[in-house]
Structures are given as structure tokens and as C-alpha cells.
Short mmCIF file of C-alpha atoms in Angstrom, two decimals:
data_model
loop_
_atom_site.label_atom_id
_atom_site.label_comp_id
_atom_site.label_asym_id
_atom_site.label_seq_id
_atom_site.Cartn_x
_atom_site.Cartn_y
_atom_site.Cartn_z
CA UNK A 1 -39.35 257.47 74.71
CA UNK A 2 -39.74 254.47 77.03
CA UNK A 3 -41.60 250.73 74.99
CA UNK A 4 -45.22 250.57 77.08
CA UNK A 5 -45.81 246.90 77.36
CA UNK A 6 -49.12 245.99 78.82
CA UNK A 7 -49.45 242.51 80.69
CA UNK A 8 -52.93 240.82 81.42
CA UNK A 9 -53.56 238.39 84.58
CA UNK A 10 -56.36 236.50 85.61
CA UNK A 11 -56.01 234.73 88.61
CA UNK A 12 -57.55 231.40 88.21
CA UNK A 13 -57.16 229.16 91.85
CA UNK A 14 -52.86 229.55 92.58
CA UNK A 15 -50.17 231.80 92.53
CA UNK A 16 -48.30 230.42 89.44
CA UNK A 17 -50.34 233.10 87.28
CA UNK A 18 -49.44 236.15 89.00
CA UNK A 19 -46.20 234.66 89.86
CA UNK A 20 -44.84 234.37 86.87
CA UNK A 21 -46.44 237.95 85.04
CA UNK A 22 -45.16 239.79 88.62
CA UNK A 23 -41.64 238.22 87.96
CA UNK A 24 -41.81 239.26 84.10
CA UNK A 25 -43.07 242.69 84.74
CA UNK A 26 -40.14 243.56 87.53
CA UNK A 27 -37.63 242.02 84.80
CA UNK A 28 -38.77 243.83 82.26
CA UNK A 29 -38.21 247.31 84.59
CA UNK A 30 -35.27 246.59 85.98
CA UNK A 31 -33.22 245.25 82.97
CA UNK A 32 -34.89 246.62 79.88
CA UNK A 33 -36.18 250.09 80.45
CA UNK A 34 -39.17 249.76 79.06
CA UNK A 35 -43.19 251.40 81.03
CA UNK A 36 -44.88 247.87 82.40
CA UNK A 37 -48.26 248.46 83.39
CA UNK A 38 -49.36 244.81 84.99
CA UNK A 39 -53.57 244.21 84.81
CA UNK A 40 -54.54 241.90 87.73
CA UNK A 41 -58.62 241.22 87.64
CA UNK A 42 -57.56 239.63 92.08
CA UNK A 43 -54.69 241.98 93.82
CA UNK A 44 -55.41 239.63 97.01
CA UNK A 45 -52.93 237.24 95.64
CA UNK A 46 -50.51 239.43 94.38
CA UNK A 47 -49.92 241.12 97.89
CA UNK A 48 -48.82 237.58 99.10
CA UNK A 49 -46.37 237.50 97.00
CA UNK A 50 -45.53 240.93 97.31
CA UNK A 51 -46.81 242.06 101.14
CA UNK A 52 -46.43 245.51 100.82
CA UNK A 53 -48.93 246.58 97.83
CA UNK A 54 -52.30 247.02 98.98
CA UNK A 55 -55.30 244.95 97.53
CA UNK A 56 -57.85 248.07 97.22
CA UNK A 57 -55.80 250.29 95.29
CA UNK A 58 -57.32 250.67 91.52
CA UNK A 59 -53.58 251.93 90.64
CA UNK A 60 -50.35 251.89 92.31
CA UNK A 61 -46.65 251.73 91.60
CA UNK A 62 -44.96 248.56 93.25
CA UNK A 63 -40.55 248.35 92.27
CA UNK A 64 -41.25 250.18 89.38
CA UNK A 65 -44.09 248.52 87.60
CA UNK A 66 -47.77 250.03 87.57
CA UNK A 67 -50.10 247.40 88.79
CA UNK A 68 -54.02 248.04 87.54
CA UNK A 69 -56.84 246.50 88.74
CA UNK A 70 -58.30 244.79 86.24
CA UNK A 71 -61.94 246.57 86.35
CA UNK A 72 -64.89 244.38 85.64
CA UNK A 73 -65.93 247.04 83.42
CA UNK A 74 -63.38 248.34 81.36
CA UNK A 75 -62.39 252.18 81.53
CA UNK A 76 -60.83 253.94 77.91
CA UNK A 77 -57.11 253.04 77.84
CA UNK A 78 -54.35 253.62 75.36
CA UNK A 79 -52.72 250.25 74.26
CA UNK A 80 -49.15 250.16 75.13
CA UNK A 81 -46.60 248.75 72.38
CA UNK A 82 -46.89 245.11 73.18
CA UNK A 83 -49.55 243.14 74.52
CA UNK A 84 -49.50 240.27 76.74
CA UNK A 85 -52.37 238.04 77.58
CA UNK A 86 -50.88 235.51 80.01
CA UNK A 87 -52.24 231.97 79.36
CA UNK A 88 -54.87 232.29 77.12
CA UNK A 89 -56.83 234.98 79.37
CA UNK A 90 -59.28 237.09 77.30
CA UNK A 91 -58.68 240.44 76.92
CA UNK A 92 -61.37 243.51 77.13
CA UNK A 93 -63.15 244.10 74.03
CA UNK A 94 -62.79 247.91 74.15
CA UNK A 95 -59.30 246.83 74.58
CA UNK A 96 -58.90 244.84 71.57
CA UNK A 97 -61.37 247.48 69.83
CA UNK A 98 -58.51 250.39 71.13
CA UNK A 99 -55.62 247.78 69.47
CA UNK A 100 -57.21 247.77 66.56
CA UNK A 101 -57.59 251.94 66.24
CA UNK A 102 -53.88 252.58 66.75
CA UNK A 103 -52.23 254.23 63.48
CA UNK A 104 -49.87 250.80 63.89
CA UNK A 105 -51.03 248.05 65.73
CA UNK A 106 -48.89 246.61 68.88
CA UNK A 107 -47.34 243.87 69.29
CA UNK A 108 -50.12 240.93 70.55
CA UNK A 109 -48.65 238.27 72.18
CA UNK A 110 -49.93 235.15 74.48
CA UNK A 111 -47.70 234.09 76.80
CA UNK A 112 -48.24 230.26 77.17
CA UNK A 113 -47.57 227.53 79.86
CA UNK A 114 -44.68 226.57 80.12
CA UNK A 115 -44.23 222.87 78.61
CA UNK A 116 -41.38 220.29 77.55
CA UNK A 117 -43.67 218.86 74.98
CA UNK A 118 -42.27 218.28 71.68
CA UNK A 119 -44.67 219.92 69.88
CA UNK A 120 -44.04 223.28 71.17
CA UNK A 121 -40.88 224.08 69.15
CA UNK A 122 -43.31 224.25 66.43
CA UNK A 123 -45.79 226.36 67.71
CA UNK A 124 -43.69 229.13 69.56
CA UNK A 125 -43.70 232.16 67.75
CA UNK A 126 -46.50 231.44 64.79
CA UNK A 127 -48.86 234.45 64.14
CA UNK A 128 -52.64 233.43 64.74
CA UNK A 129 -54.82 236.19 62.55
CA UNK A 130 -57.78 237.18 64.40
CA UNK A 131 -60.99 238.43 62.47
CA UNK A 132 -60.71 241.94 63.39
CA UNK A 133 -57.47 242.16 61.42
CA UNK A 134 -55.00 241.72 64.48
CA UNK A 135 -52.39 239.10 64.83
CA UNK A 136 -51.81 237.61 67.66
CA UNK A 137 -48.59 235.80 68.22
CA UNK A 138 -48.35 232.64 70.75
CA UNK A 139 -45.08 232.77 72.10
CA UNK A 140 -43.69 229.61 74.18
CA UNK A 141 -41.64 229.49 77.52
CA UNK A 142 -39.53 226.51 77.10
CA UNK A 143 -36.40 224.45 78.24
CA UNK A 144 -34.42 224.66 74.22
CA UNK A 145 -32.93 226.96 71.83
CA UNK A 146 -35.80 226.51 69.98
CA UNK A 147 -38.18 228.47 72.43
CA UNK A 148 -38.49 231.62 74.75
CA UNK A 149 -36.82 230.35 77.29
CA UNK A 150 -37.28 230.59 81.47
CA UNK A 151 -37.65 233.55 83.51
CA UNK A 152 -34.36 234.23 84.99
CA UNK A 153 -33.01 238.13 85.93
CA UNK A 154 -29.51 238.66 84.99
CA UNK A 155 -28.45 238.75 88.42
CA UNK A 156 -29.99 235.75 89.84
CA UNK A 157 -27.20 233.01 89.48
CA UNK A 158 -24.12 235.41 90.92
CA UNK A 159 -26.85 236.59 94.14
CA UNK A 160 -27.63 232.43 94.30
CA UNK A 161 -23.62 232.09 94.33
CA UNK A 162 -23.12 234.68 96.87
CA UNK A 163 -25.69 233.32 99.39
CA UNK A 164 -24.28 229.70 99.12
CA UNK A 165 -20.87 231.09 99.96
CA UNK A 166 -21.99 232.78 103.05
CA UNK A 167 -22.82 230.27 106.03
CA UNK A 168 -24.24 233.35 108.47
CA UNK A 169 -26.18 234.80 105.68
CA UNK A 170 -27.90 231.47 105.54
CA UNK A 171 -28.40 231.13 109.24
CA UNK A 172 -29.88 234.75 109.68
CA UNK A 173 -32.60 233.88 106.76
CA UNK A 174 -33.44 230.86 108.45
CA UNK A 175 -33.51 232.65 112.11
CA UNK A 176 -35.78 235.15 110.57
CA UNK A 177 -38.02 232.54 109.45
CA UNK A 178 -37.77 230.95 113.30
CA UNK A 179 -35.67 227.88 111.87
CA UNK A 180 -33.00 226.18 113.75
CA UNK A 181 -32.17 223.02 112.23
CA UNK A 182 -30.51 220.10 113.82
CA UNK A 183 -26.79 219.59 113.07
CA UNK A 184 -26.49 217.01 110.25
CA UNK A 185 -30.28 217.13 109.13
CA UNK A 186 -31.50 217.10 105.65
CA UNK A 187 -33.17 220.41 105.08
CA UNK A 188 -36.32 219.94 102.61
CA UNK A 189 -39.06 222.85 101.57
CA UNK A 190 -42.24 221.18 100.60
CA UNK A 191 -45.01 223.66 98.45
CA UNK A 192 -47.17 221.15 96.87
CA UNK A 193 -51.14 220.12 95.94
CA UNK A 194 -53.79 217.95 98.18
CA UNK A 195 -51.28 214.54 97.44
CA UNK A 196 -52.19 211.54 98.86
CA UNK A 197 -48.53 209.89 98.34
CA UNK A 198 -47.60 212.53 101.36
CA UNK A 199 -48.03 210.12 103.79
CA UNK A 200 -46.14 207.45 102.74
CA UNK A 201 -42.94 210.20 101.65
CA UNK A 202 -43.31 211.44 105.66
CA UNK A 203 -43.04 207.92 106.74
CA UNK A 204 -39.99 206.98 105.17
CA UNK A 205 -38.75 210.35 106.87
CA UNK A 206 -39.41 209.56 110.11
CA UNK A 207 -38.05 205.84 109.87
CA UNK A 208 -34.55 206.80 108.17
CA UNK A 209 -31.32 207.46 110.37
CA UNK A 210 -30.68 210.89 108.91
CA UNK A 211 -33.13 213.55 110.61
CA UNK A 212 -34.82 215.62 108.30
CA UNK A 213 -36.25 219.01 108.83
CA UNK A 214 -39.00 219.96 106.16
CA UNK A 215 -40.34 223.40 106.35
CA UNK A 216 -43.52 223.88 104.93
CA UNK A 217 -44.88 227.39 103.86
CA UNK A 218 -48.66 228.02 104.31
CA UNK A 219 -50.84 226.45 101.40
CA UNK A 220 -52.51 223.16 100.22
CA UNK A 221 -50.83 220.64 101.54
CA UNK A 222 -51.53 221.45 105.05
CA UNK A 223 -54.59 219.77 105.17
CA UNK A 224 -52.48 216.10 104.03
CA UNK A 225 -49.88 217.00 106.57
CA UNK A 226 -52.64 217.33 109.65
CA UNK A 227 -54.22 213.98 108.83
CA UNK A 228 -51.10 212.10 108.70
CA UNK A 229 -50.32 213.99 112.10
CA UNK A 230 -54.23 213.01 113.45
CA UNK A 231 -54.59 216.53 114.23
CA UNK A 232 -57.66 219.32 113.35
CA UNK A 233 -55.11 222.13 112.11
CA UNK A 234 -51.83 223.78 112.08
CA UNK A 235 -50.78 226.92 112.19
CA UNK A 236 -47.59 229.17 111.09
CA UNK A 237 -44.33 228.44 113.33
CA UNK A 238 -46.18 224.87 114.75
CA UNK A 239 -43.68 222.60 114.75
CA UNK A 240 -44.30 218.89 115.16
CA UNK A 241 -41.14 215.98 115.61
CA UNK A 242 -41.87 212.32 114.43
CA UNK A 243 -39.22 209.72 114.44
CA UNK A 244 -36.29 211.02 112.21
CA UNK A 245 -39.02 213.53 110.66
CA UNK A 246 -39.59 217.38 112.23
CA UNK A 247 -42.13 219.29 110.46
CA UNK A 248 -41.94 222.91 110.55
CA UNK A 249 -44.95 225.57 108.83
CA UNK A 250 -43.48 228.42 107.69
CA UNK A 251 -45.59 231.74 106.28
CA UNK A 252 -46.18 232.45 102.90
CA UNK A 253 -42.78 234.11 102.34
CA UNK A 254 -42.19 237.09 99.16
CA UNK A 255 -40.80 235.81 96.28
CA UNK A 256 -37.36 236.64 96.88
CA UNK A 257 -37.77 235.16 100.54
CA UNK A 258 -38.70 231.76 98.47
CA UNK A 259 -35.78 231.83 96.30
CA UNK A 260 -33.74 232.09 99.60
CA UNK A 261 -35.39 229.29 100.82
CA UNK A 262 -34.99 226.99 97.72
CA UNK A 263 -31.56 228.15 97.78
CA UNK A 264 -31.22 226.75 101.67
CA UNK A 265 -32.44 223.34 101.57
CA UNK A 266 -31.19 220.24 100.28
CA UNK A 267 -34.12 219.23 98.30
CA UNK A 268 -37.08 221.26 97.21
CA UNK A 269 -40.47 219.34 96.67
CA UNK A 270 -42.24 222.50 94.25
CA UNK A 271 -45.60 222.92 92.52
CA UNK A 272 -47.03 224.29 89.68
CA UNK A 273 -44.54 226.82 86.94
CA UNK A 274 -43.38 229.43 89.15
CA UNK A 275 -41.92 227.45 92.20
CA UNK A 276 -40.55 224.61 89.46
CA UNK A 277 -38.78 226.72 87.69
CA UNK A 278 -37.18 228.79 90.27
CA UNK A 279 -35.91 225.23 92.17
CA UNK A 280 -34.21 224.30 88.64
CA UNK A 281 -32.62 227.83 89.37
CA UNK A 282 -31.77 226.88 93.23
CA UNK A 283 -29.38 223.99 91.46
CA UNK A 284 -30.72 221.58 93.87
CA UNK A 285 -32.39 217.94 93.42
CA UNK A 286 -35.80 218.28 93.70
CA UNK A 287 -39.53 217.07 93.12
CA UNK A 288 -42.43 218.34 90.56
CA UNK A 289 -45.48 218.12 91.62
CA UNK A 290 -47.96 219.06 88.35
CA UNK A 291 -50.86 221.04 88.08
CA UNK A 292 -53.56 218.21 87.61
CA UNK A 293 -55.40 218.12 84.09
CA UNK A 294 -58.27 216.50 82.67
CA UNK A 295 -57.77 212.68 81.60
CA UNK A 296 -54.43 212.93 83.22
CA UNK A 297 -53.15 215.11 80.31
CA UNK A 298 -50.33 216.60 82.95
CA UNK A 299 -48.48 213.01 83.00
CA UNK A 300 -47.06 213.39 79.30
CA UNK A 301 -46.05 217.08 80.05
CA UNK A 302 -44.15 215.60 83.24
CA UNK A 303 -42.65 212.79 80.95
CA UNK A 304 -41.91 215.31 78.13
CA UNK A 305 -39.68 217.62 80.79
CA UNK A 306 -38.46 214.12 82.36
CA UNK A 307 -36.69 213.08 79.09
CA UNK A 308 -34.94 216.79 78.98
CA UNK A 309 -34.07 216.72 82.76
CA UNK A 310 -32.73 213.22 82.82
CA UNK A 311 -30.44 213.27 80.43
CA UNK A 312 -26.94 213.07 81.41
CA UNK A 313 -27.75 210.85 84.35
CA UNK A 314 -26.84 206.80 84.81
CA UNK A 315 -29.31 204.26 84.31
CA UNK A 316 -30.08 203.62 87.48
CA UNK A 317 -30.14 207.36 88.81
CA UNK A 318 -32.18 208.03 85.60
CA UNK A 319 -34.44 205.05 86.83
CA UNK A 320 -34.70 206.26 90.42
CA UNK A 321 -35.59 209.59 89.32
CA UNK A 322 -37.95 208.84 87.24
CA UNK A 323 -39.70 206.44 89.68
CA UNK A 324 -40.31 209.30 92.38
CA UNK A 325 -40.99 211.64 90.37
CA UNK A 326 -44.07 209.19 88.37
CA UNK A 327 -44.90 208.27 92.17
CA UNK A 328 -45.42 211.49 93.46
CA UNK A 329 -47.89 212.46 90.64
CA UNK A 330 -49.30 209.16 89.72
CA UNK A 331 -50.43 208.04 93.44
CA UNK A 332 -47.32 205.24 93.47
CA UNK A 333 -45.41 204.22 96.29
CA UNK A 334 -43.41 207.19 97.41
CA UNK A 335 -42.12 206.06 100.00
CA UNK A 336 -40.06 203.25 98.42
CA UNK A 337 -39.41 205.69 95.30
CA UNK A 338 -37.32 207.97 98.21
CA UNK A 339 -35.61 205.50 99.38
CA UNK A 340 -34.19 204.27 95.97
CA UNK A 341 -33.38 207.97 95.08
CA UNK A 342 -31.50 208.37 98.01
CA UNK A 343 -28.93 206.02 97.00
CA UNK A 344 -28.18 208.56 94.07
CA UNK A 345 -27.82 211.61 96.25
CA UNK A 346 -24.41 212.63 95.20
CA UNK A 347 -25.05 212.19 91.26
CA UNK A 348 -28.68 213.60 91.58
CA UNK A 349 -26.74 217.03 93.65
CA UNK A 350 -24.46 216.65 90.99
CA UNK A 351 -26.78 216.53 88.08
CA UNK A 352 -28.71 219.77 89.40
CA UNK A 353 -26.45 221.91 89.20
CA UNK A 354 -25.24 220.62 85.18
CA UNK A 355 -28.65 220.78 84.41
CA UNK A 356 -29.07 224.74 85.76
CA UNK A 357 -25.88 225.83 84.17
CA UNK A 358 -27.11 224.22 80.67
CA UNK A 359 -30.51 226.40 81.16
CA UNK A 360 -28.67 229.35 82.01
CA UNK A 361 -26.25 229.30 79.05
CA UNK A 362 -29.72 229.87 76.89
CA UNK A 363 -31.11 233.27 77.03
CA UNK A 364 -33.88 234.16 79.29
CA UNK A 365 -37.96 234.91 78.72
CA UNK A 366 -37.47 238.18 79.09
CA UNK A 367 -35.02 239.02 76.78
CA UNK A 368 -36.29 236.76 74.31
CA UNK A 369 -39.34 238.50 74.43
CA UNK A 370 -37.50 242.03 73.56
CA UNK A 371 -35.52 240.49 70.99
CA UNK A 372 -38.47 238.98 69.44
CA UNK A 373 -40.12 242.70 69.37
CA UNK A 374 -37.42 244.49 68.21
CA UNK A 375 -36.94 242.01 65.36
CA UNK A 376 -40.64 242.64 64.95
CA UNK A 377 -40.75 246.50 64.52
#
């Protein structure tokens, strides 16, 4: 008889929640056998990232996990086996209540944010007793041995592989998507936040002798882009040429599209925990842009991953790197941070793909979350 793990998503205001529980669930199918039934309380995100479920269905089967609507008011439901609440959400209390009733209690885990933090090593995997009598276990993505690890499917690296070794498989993606880039231009994909460094980044674009083509998919950036372009709005497949610089909007692609796309630029400017970590997987040099915290709390998580990611680098690459990446996030110079890391380009292509291999030699979310419940039962 088939595990039943149930995961729990509330969609606060991005994709990188559903993004990353949709991943898990589809891993968890595909590579581990076990019954996923994925709780979304918003489906209209999820169908962006994957177009063909529809948003009004209370129940539906989509590549062989069984996404639930998360019903305002909650329905009787056996638990499954393990329990995920992803970041912190709360679960139902006739939930919990039907936890608690099972002859053996599941497995109740919280699946954090993902963080380079020191402190995290420490935390991942300690029980939390509740009052009820339940334990609930927090349980840490992370970038060491010493935590669960990044979402990765088994299959990812050799498919990346494949599509970098095929020029015409790259050129019908990007025909698909209405691209055509320039020979000799710097492809760039650019998902970001509101950032009022963009204008400064696109100027340096336009003013350097190698053309660049960035392609932007649909999202919050947009707005940035138009006012350093002086115009009301843009719309998918506008594309706008300034200097050295052509802009390109691109739709809000599945999430297999996006790895395709991460995998057929040059650099990949990325937001969030879902697009960051599957541009560490693309193996190409790229740019965090952070979820924005209270009291700036998201600078020391940047630092914290900045002193895993940088290591191996010179001085002055480290330097460079560092400088854009503080820029970008801390309202710096950006354009002058480019510039700087451009004269790095070869170690900084280099140094992506060392730093991918290292992550992959460690073993993935999911199956550290299986191990951890088998070693549990």
C-alpha cells in the first residue's frame, strides 16, 4: 500500500509558495511512489504555472498528484502518513483534531524557507511538541550536508545536459517563445521585484558594445521596465531596442518552459526560492533578487548564501560578485556593479557550473524528506 503524504499551501502574494510544494508534490509521484494529495486555499496561481488544470475544480488529478482546494470550511478528511505545512501555514483544526485521532499519529512536518543562515543546521530536523500531544518537526531546505537539501528530480541535470548539447533544440524553444536573437548577443532572462536599481542595470546595457537581448516573462518588474522606457504599458511579445539593449516580454511560461529558459540564456537575473534555486540548477552566472523583509532582515540571508556561493572564487571576482549582487538588493549603483562583473565573465561561467555540481553531489529535498520518514517509522 502506497505512503499518503498530504501537502498544505497558502498562497500569500507570488508564486514561490506553490512553486516549490507543486515541484515537491510531482517529485514525490514520479520518483517515490508514494499518494500526494496537494491543498491549495488559490488554484489561480497554480494554473500559471501549470496552464492546463482548471481553477474551479474542488478536486482534480494534474501528472499524478491530487490537487484539493483548500475549502474555507473544512470537509472530514483522513490524514495521510505525513504532513506538510509549507512555511509556517496553519493547518485546519478538524485537521489537526483528525491527526490527533489516528491509532498512530503521522508524520508532521513544516517545510521552511529556504535559508543559508548559520543557524539553520541547528534547527533542521528538531521536534517542536504541540499541546495536543502532536509533534511537529521543522525540517530545513538548505545548501549543506547538514540540511534537507534543494529540490532537484533525478533527471534534471542529464535533461539540462541534453538541451545544452543540442543547438536546434534551443532555437525551436526560443522560436516557440517568438525569440530570435541577434548573432553574438548576450541572452539574459530577467524575473524580478518593483527594483529601482533597474534602470541604471538597463543603461549600462544599452551603452556596452556587446548587444544584449533580455527577455522578460510577465510579472512585477514590468511596471520599472515601462518607466525607464517613458511608456504607459507593455504587453506579451512587445519588443522594444535601445542602444546595445533589446527588451523582449515573454508570457508567463510552465515551469518546465522556465527551466528551458534559464537553461538558454547567459545570465539569469531570478527572484524569490523557486526561480533561485532552479538558476543555481541552469549552471549559469546569475543575480538574486530577495524577497524583501522587515528591517531589512533579507540582507543577512543574502550575505549568509553569499559566503557559501562565493567560495572558490578570486578576490576580485569574489569582490565583483558580491558588489552586484549587494547593489541589486540594497538600491547601489548597478550599473557600475555590471560593469565590474563583467570583467569576470569567464571565472563567474566557470564558477556556476562548480558550484551546481557541488549541490548536486548532496542529496535532494525530496529524498531527504523520505529518508527522514522512513528513519522515522
Amino acid at each position: 500500500m502506497k505512503t499518503t503524504w498530504d501537502i498544505f499551501c497558502s498562497v500569500v502574494d507570488n508564486y514561490g509558495d506553490i512553486g516549490v510544494t507543486w515541484r515537491l508534490a510531482r517529485q514525490l509521484v514520479a520518483e517515490h511512489g508514494v499518494a500526494v494529495r496537494l491543498w491549495v486555499d488559490d488554484l489561480a496561481p497554480f494554473v500559471r504555472l501549470c496552464p492546463q488544470a482548471d481553477a474551479g475544480a474542488g478536486q482534480q488529478w494534474q501528472q499524478g498528484v491530487e490537487i484539493r482546494r483548500w475549502p474555507t470550511r473544512w470537509t472530514e478528511c483522513a490524514p495521510a502518513d505525513v504532513v506538510i505545512g509549507a512555511f509556517a501555514c496553519q493547518l485546519p483544526a478538524e485537521y489537526i483534531d483528525a491527526m490527533r485521532a489516528r491509532p498512530a499519529p503521522p508524520l508532521w512536518l513544516n517545510l521552511e524557507y529556504l535559508s543559508a543562515e548559520d543557524w539553520v543546521e541547528g534547527c533542521h530536523g528538531l521536534p517542536s511538541p504541540q499541546p495536543n500531544g502532536l509533534r511537529k518537526v521543522f525540517f530545513f531546505p538548505g545548501f549543506t550536508g547538514k540540511t534537507g537539501g534543494l529540490l532537484r528530480e533525478a533527471s534534471l541535470l542529464a535533461r539540462r545536459e541534453a538541451f545544452e548539447n543540442d543547438p536546434q533544440a534551443r532555437a525551436t524553444f526560443l522560436q516557440g517563445l517568438g525569440v530570435s536573437p541577434r548573432p553574438g548577443a548576450r541572452l539574459i532572462s530577467l524575473f524580478a521585484y518593483e527594483n529601482p536599481q533597474l534602470g541604471n542595470w538597463l543603461d549600462a546595457l544599452a551603452a556596452d558594445a556587446q548587444p544584449s537581448l533580455v527577455l522578460v516573462p510577465e510579472g512585477r518588474v514590468l511596471g520599472d521596465i515601462c518607466g525607464w522606457l517613458g511608456e504607459p504599458r507593455l504587453a506579451v511579445g512587445d519588443v522594444r531596442q535601445r542602444g546595445a539593449l533589446t527588451l523582449q516580454i515573454l508570457p508567463f511560461v510552465s515551469q518546465d518552459d522556465y527551466d528551458r529558459l534559464l537553461w538558454s540564456c547567459d545570465f539569469n537575473a531570478v527572484r524569490g526560492e523557486d526561480s533561485f534555486v532552479r538558476a543555481q540548477w541552469a549552471a549559469r552566472p546569475m543575480l538574486w533578487h530577495i524577497y524583501i523583509q522587515e528591517d531589512n532582515a533579507h540582507w543577512e540571508k543574502l550575505d549568509a548564501f553569499l559566503a557559501h556561493y562565493r567560495h572558490g572564487l578570486s578576490d576580485s571576482a569574489q569582490a565583483a560578485l558580491v558588489e552586484l549582487w549587494r547593489a541589486w538588493n540594497m538600491d547601489r549603483d548597478t550599473a557600475q556593479a555590471w560593469r565590474d562583473a563583467l570583467g569576470h565573465w569567464d571565472e563567474l561561467q566557470r564558477h556556476a557550473r562548480q558550484w551546481c555540481a557541488r549541490q548536486a553531489a548532496q542529496p535532494d529535498l525530496a529524498m531527504a524528506l523520505v529518508h527522514f520518514y522512513r528513519n522515522w517509522i
